[in-house]
Coordinates of C-alpha atoms and ligand atoms in Angstrom, one line a residue:
X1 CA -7.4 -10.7 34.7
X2 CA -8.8 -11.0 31.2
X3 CA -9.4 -14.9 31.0
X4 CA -10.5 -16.8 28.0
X5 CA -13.9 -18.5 28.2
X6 CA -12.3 -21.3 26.0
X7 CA -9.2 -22.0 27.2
X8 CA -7.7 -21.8 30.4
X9 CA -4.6 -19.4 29.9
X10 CA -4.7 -15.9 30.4
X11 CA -4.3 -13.4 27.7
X12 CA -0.7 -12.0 27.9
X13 CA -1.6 -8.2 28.2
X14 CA -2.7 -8.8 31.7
X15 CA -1.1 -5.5 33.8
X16 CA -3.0 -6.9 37.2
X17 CA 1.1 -8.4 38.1
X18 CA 2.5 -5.0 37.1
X19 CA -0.1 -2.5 39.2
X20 CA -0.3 -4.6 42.1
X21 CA 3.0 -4.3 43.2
X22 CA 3.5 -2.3 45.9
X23 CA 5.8 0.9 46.4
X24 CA 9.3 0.1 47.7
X25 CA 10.1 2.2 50.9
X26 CA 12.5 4.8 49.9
X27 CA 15.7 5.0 51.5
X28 CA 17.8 7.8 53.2
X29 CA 19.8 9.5 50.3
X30 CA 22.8 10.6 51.9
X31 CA 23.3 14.4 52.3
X32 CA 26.3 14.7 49.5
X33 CA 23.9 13.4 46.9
X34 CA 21.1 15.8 48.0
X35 CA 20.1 18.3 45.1
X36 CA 21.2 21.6 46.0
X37 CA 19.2 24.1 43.0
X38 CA 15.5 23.2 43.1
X39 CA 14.7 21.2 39.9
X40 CA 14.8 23.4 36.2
X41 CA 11.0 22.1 35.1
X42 CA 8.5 24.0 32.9
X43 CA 5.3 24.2 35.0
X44 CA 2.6 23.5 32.3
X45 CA -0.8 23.3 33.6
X46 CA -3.5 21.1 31.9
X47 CA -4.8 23.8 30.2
X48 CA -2.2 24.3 28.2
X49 CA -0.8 20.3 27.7
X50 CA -4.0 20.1 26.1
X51 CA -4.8 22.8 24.3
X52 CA -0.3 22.1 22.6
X53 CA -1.6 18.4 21.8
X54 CA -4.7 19.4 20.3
X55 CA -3.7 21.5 17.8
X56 CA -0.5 19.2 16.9
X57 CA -3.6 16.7 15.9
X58 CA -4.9 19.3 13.9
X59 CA -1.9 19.8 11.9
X60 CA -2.5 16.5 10.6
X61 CA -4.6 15.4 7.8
X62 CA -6.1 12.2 6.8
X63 CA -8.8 10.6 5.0
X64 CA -10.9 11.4 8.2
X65 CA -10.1 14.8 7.2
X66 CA -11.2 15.1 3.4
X67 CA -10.3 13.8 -0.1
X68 CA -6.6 12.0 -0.6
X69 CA -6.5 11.5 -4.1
X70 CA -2.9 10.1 -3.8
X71 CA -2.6 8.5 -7.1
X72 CA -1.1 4.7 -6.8
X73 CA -1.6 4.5 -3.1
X74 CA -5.5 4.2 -2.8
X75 CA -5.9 6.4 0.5
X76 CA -10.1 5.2 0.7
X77 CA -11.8 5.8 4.1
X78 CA -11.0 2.9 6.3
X79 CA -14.4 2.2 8.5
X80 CA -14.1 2.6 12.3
X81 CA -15.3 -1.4 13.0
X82 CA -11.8 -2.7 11.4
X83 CA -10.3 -0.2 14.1
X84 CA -12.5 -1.5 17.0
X85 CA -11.9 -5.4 15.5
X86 CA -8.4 -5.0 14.8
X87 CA -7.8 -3.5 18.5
X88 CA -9.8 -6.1 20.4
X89 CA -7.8 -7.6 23.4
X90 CA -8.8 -11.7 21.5
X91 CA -6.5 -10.4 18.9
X92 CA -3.9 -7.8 19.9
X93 CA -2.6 -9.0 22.8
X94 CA -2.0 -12.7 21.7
X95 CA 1.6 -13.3 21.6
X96 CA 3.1 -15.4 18.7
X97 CA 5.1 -18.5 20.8
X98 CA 1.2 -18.9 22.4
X99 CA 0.6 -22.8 22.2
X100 CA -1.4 -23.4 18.7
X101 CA -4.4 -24.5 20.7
X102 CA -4.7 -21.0 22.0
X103 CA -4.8 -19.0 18.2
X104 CA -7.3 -21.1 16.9
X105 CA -9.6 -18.6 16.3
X106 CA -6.7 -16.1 14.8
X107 CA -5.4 -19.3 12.3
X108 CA -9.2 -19.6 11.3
X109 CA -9.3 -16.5 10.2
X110 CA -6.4 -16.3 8.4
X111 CA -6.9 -19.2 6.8
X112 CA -10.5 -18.0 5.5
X113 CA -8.8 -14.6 4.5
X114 CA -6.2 -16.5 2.8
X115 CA -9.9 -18.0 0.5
X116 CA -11.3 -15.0 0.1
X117 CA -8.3 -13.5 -1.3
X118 CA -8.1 -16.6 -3.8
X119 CA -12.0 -16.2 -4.4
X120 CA -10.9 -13.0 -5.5
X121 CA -7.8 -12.9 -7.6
X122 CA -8.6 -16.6 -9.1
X123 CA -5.3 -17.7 -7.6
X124 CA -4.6 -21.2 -5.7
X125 CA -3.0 -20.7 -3.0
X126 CA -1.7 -17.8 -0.7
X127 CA 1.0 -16.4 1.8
X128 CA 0.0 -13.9 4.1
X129 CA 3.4 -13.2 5.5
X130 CA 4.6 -9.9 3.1
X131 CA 4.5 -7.0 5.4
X132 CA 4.2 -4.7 2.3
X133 CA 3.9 -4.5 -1.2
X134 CA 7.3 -4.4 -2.0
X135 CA 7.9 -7.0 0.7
X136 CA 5.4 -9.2 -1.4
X137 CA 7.2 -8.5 -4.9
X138 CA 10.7 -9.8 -2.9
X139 CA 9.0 -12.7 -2.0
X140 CA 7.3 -13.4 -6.0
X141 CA 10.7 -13.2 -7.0
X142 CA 12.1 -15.5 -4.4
X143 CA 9.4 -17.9 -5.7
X144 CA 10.3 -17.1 -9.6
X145 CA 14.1 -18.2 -8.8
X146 CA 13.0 -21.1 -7.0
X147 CA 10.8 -22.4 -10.0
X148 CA 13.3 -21.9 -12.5
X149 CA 16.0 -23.7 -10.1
X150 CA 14.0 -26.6 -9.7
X151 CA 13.1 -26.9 -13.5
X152 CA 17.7 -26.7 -13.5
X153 CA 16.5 -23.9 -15.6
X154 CA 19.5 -21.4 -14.0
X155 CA 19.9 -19.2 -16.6
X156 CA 17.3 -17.0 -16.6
X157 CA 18.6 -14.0 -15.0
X158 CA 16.3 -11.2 -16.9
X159 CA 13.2 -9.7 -15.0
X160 CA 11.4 -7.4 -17.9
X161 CA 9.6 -4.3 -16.3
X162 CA 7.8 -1.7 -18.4
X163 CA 8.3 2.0 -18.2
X164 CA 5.2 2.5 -16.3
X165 CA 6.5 0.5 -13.3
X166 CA 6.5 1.5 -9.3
X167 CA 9.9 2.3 -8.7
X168 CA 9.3 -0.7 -5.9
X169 CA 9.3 -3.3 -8.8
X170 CA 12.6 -2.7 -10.1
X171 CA 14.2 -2.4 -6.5
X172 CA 12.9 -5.9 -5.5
X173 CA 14.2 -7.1 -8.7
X174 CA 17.5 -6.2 -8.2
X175 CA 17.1 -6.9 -4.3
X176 CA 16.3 -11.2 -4.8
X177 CA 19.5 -10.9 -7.6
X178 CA 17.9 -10.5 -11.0
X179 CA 19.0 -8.2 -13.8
X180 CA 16.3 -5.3 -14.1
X181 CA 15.5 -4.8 -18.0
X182 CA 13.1 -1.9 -18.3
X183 CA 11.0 -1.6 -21.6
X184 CA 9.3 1.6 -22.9
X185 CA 5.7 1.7 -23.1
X186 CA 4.1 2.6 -26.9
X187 CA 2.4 6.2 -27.9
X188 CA -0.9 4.5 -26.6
X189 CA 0.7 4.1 -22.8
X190 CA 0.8 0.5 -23.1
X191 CA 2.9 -2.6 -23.0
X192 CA 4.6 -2.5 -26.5
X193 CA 4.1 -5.8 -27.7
X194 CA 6.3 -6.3 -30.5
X195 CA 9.4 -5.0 -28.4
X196 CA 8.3 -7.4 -25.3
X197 CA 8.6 -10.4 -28.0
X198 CA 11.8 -9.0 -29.2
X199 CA 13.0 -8.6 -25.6
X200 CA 11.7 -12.3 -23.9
X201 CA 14.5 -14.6 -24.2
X202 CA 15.7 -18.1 -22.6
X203 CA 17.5 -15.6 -20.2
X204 CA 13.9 -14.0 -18.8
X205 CA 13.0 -15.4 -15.9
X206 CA 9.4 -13.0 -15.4
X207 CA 7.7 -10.1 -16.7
X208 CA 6.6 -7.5 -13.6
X209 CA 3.3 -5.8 -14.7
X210 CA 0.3 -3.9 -13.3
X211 CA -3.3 -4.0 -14.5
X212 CA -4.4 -1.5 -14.7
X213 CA -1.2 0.0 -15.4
X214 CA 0.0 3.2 -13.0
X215 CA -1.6 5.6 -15.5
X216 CA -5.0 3.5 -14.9
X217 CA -5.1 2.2 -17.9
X218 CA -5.9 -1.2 -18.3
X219 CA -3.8 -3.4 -20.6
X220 CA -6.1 -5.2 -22.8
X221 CA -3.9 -7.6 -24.9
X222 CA -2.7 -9.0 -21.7
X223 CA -3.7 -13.1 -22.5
X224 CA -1.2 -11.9 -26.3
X225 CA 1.4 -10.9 -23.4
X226 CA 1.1 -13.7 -21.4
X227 CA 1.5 -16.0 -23.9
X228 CA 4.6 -14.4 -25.2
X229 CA 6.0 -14.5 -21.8
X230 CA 5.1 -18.5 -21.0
X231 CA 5.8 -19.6 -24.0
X232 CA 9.4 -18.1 -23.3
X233 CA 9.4 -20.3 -20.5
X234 CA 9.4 -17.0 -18.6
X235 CA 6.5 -16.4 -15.4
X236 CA 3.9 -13.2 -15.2
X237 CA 3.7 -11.8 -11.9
X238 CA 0.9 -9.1 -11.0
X239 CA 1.8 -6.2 -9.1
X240 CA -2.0 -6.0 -7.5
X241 CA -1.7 -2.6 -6.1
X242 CA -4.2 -1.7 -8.8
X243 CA -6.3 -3.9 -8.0
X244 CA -8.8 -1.8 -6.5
X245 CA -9.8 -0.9 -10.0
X246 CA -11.0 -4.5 -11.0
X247 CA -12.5 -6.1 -7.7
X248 CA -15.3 -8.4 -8.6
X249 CA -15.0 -7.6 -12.2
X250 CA -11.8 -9.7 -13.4
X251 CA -9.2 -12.0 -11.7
X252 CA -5.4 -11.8 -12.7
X253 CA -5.5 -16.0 -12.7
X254 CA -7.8 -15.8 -15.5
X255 CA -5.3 -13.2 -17.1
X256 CA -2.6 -15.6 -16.8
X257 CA -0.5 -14.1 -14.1
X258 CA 1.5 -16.8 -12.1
X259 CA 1.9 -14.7 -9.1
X260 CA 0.5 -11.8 -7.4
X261 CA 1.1 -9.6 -4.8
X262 CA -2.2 -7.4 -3.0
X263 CA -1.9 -4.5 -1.0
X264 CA -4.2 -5.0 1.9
X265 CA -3.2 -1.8 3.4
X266 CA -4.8 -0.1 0.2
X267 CA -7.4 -2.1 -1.2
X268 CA -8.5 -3.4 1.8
X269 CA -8.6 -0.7 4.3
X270 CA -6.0 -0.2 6.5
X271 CA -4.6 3.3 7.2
X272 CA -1.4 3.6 6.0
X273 CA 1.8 6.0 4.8
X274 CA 4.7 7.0 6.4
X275 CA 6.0 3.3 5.9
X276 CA 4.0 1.3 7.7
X277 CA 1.7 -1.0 8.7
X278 CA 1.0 -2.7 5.8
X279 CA 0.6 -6.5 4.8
X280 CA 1.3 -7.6 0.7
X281 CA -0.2 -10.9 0.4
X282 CA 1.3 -13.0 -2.2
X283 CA -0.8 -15.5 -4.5
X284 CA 0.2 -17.6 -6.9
X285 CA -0.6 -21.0 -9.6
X286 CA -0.5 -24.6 -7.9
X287 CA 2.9 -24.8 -10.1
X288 CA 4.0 -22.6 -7.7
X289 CA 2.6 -23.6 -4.3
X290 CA 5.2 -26.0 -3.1
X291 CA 8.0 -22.8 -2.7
X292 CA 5.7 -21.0 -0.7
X293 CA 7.4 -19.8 2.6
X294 CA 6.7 -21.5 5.9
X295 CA 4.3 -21.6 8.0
X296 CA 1.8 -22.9 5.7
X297 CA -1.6 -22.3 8.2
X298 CA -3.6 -25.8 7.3
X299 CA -7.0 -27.2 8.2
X300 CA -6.6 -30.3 10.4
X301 CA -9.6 -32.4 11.7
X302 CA -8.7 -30.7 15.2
X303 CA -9.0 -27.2 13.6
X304 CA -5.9 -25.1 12.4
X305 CA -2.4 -25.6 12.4
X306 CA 1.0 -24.3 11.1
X307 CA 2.8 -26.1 8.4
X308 CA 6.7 -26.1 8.7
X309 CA 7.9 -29.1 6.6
X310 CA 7.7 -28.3 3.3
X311 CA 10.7 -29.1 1.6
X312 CA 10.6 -27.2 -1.0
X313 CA 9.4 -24.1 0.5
X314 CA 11.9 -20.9 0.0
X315 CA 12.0 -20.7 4.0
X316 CA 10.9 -18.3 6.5
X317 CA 10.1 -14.8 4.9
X318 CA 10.0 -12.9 8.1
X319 CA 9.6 -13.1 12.4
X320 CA 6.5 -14.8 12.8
X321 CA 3.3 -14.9 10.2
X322 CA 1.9 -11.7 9.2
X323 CA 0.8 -8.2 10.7
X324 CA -2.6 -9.3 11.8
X325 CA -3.8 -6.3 12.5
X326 CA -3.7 -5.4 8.7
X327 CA -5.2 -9.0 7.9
X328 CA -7.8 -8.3 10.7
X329 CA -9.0 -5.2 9.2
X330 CA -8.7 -6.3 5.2
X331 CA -11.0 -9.6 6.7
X332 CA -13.6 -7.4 8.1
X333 CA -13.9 -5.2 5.5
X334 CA -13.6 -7.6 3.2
X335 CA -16.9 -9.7 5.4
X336 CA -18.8 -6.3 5.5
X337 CA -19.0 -5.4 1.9
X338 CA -19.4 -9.1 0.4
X339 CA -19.3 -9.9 -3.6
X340 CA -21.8 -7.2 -4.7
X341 CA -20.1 -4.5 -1.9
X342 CA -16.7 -4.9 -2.9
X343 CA -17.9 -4.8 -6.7
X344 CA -19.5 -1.9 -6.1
X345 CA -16.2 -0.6 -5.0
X346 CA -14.6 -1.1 -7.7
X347 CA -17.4 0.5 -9.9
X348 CA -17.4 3.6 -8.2
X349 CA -13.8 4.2 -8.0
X350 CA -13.6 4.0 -11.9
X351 CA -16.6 6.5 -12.0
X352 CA -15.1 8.8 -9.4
X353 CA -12.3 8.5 -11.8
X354 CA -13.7 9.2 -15.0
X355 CA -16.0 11.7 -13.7
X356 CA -12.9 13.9 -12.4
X357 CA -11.0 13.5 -15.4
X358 CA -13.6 14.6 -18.0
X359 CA -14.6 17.5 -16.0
X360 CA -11.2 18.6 -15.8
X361 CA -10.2 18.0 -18.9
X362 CA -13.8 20.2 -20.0
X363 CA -13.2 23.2 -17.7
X364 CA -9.6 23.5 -17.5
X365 CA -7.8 22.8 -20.8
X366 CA -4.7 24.0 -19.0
X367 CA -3.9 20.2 -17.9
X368 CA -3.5 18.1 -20.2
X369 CA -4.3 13.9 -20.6
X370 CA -1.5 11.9 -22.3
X371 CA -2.4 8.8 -24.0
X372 CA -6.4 8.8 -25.0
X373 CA -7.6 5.4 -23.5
X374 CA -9.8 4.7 -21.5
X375 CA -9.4 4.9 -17.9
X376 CA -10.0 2.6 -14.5
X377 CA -9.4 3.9 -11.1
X378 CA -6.6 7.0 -11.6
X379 CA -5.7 9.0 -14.1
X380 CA -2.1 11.2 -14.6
X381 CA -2.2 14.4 -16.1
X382 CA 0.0 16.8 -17.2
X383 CA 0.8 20.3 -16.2
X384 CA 3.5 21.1 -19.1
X385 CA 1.4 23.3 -20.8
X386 CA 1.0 25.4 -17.3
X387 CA 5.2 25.2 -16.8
X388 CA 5.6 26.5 -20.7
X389 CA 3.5 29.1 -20.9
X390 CA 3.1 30.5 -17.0
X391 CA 6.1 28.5 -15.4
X392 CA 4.0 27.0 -13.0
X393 CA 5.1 23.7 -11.9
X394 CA 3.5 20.2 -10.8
X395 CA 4.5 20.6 -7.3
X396 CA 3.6 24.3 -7.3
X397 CA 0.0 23.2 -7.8
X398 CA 0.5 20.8 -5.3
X399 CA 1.7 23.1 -2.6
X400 CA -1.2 25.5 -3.6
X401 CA -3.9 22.9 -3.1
X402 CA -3.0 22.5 0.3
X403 CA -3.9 26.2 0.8
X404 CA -7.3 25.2 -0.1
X405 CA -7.2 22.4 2.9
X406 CA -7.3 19.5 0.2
X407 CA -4.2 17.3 -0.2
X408 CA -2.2 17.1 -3.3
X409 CA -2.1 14.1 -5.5
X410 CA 0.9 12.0 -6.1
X411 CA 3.2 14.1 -8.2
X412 CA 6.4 13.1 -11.2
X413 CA 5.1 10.0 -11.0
X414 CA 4.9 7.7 -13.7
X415 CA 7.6 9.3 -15.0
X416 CA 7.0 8.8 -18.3
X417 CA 4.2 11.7 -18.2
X418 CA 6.1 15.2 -18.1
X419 CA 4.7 17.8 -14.7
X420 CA 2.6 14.5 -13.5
X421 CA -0.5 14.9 -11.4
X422 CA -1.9 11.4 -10.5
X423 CA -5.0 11.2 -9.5
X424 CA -7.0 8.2 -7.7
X425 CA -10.2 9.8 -5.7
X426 CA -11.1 6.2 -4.8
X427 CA -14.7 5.1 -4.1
X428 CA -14.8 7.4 -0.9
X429 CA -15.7 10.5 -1.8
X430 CA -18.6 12.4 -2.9
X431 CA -19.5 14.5 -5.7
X432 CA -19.7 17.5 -4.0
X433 CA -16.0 16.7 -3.0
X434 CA -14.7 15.4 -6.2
X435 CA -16.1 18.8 -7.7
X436 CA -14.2 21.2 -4.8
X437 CA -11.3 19.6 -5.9
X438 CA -12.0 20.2 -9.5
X439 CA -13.0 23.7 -8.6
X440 CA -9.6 23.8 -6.9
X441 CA -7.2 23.0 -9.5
X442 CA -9.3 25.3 -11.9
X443 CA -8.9 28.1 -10.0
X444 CA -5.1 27.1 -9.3
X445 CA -4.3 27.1 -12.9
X446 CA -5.6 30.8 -13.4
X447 CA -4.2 32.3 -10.8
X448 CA -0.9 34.9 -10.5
X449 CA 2.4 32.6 -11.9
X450 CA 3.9 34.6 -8.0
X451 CA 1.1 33.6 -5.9
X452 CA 0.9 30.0 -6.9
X453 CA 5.0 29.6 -6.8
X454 CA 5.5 31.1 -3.3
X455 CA 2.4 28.5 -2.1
X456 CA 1.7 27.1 0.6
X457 CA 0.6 30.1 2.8
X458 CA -1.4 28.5 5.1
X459 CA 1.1 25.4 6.5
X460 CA 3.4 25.4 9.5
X461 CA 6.0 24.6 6.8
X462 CA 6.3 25.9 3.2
X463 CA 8.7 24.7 0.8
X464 CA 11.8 21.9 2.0
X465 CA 14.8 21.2 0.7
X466 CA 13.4 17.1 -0.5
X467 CA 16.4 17.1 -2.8
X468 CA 18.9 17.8 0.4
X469 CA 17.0 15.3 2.7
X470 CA 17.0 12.9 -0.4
X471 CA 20.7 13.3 -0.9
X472 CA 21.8 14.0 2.8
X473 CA 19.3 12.7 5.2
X474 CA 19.5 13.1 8.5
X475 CA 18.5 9.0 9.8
X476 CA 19.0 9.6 13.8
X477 CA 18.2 12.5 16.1
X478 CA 21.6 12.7 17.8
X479 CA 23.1 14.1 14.1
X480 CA 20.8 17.2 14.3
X481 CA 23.6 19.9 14.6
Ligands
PLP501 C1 2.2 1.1 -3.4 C2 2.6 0.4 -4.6 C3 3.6 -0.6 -4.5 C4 4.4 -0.9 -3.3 O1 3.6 -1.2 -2.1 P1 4.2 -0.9 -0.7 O2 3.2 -1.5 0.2 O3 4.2 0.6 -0.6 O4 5.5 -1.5 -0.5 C5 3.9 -1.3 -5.7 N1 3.3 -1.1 -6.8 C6 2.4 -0.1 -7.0 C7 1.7 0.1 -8.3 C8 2.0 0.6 -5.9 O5 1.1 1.6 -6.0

């Protein structure tokens, strides 16, 4: 039995009930049911069940494995102690209709990473409930038709997104019942200032933006844009996937965002793709606070508590309050590396960055860098040059890399840079890794047009039909001809 030293109930993942019991005596199955083949079984011997499971693990690869420079999705290195936190019996085993007095420790620490995440954006208050970053962007604009409603200001039925944008933005737009209106960036990659005044109107109800924008650059007349979009009457809201580029170094408040959303699962180290787990944190102003969904966790003079009358919270978000075990992990990490280690960060990622991209840009004048600015933590280039001349395509190059054992980066995305590679090494890795993967897509570029479009040799699967399983997806196993 796994008892608390605090309090007197027993932790719910307590199996003694389930082992104890003893076997029922069998009873005589009457002869017409009796078997008469022996039993059709493969005999596999250990051997052999290991040896099958072993090598399906090494057909994976992950940020244990080397370098995932998945641009957008920050795949850094997640340390082991998050794991080893995050899977302690205290915490994964608590149940979520536990009596309050039993969660203390849990609500504290919510509550503190709730702080810290304030401390960091510059925001005043936040919900840890989002169980993603487009979960989190539902939610902001859940909170944005709230405001406006309670100001009776129901017209505003516009949310502005620029070109640039995570195809998440727009979908939660049109999700929460705004119109999308999608504005193109200028030659610089940039918000296009004049065109957002001309666009802003008493029918705009928020502009969506990241900053550092998806091709990592960062948007410096953002306090001209906020002001055009407040003094529409109009809120800002922060898509803070980014916001590994800027941890430390500048807060989105102080920008003049109203809300924002962070991605623990990327910034803060938790492993993730393949949809899930994840946890999107939203932030926002105290203009905004009251709408907040409940629970609200709140410091009492007894300790910790959940808030549920608010009245004019938006209402439950999801089951529950979060997925803890993301919040666990971004709360230790977050602990570990303090102010100067999670600046630090930050730093590095925008050198790894920068390094990558003038090397490549040096060696390789194959790929090519739209837009000159500066850059923060990824940067997209572009392989037209290598489809004109040799017909060599983005995703060929990405197929080919894999041949080397690296993974690809993020590919046709932004899409308003033609044959896109985008590329976010993160603070992880090394030099000696960030100049393989240099080396790599050098060599890629000058090899046989035939050899590089036939890629990947080395993978249990080449090339698959992605536009069919877009188009005509197969959802359950029992529609597999
Ligand atoms: C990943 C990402 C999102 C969406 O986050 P999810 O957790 O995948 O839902 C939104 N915007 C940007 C810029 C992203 O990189």
């Amino acid at each position: 039995m796994f008892r608390s030293a605090r309090y007197e109930e027993p932790l719910l993942c307590d199996l003694s009930m389930v082992t104890s019991k003893k076997p029922q005596k069998v009873k005589e199955i009457p002869g017409s049911l009796m078997r008469t083949k022996s039993i059709s079984l493969p005999n596999i011997d250990e051997t052999q069940v290991v040896r099958h499971f072993h090598r399906l693990s090494q057909m994976n690869y992950g940020i244990d494995s080397g370098i995932y420079p998945l641009g957008s999705c920050t795949m850094k290195y997640n340390p082991k102690i998050n794991e080893a936190i995050a899977n302690w019996e205290r915490f994964s085993c608590l149940h979520p209709y536990q009596p309050i007095s039993t969660v203390q420790g849990t609500l504290q620490m919510m509550y503190e990473l709730e702080r810290y995440l304030a401390e960091i954006t510059g925001m005043d208050a936040f919900s840890l409930q989002p169980a993603a970053g487009a979960h989190g962007e539902f939610l902001g604009m859940l909170l944005t038709k709230a405001y406006h409603q309670q100001r009776n200001d129901n017209d505003r039925i516009d949310v502005i997104i620029p070109d640039t944008a995570h195809g998440t933005n727009p979908a939660s737009v049109a999700m929460a019942g705004f119109n999308v209106v999608e504005i193109p960036s200028t030659d610089q990659g940039m918000v296009d200032i004049d065109l957002l005044e001309r666009t802003v109107s008493d029918k705009t109800a928020c502009f969506m933006l990241t900053n550092p924008n998806t091709l990592g650059i960062f948007e410096s007349d953002i306090l001209k844009i906020a002001s055009i979009v407040h003094d529409a009457g109009a809120l800002l809201y922060y898509d803070g996937a980014n916001m590994n580029a800027i941890m430390g170094k500048a807060r989105p408040a102080d920008m003049g965002f109203d809300i924002v959303h962070l991605n623990l699962h990327k910034t803060f180290s938790t492993p993730h793709g393949g949809g899930g787990p994840g946890s999107g944190p939203v932030g926002v102003t105290k203009k905004l606070e009251p709408f907040l969904p409940v629970p609200r966790i709140i410091k009492t003079k007894d300790g910790f508590d959940l808030l549920y009358d608010i009245p004019q919270s938006i209402g439950k978000l999801r089951g529950f309050y979060g997925n803890i075990g993301v919040l666990l992990r971004a709360y230790v990490y977050i602990k570990l590396l303090g102010k100067e280690g999670l600046t630090e960060a930050s730093e590095i990622a925008v050198l790894n960055a920068n390094y990558m991209k003038e090397k490549i840009l040096k060696r390789c004048p194959d790929y090519e860098l739209p837009f000159k600015q500066l850059r923060k933590h990824e940067f997209v280039l572009s392989c037209e040059k290598l489809m004109k001349e040799k017909g060599i395509r983005a995703m060929d190059i990405a197929k080919h890399l894999l041949d080397y054992g690296l993974h690809p980066p993020t590919v046709y995305f932004p899409l308003i840079v033609k044959e896109a590679l985008m590329i976010e090494p993160t603070e992880s890795e090394s030099k000696t890794d960030l100049d393989r993967y240099i080396d790599a897509l050098c060599m890629i570029a000058n090899e046989p047009t035939e050899k590089v479009k036939k890629a990947p040799y080395t993978m249990p699967v080449s090339r698959v039909d992605e536009v069919g399983a877009t188009r005509s997806g197969i959802l359950t196993w029992k529609q597999i001809p």
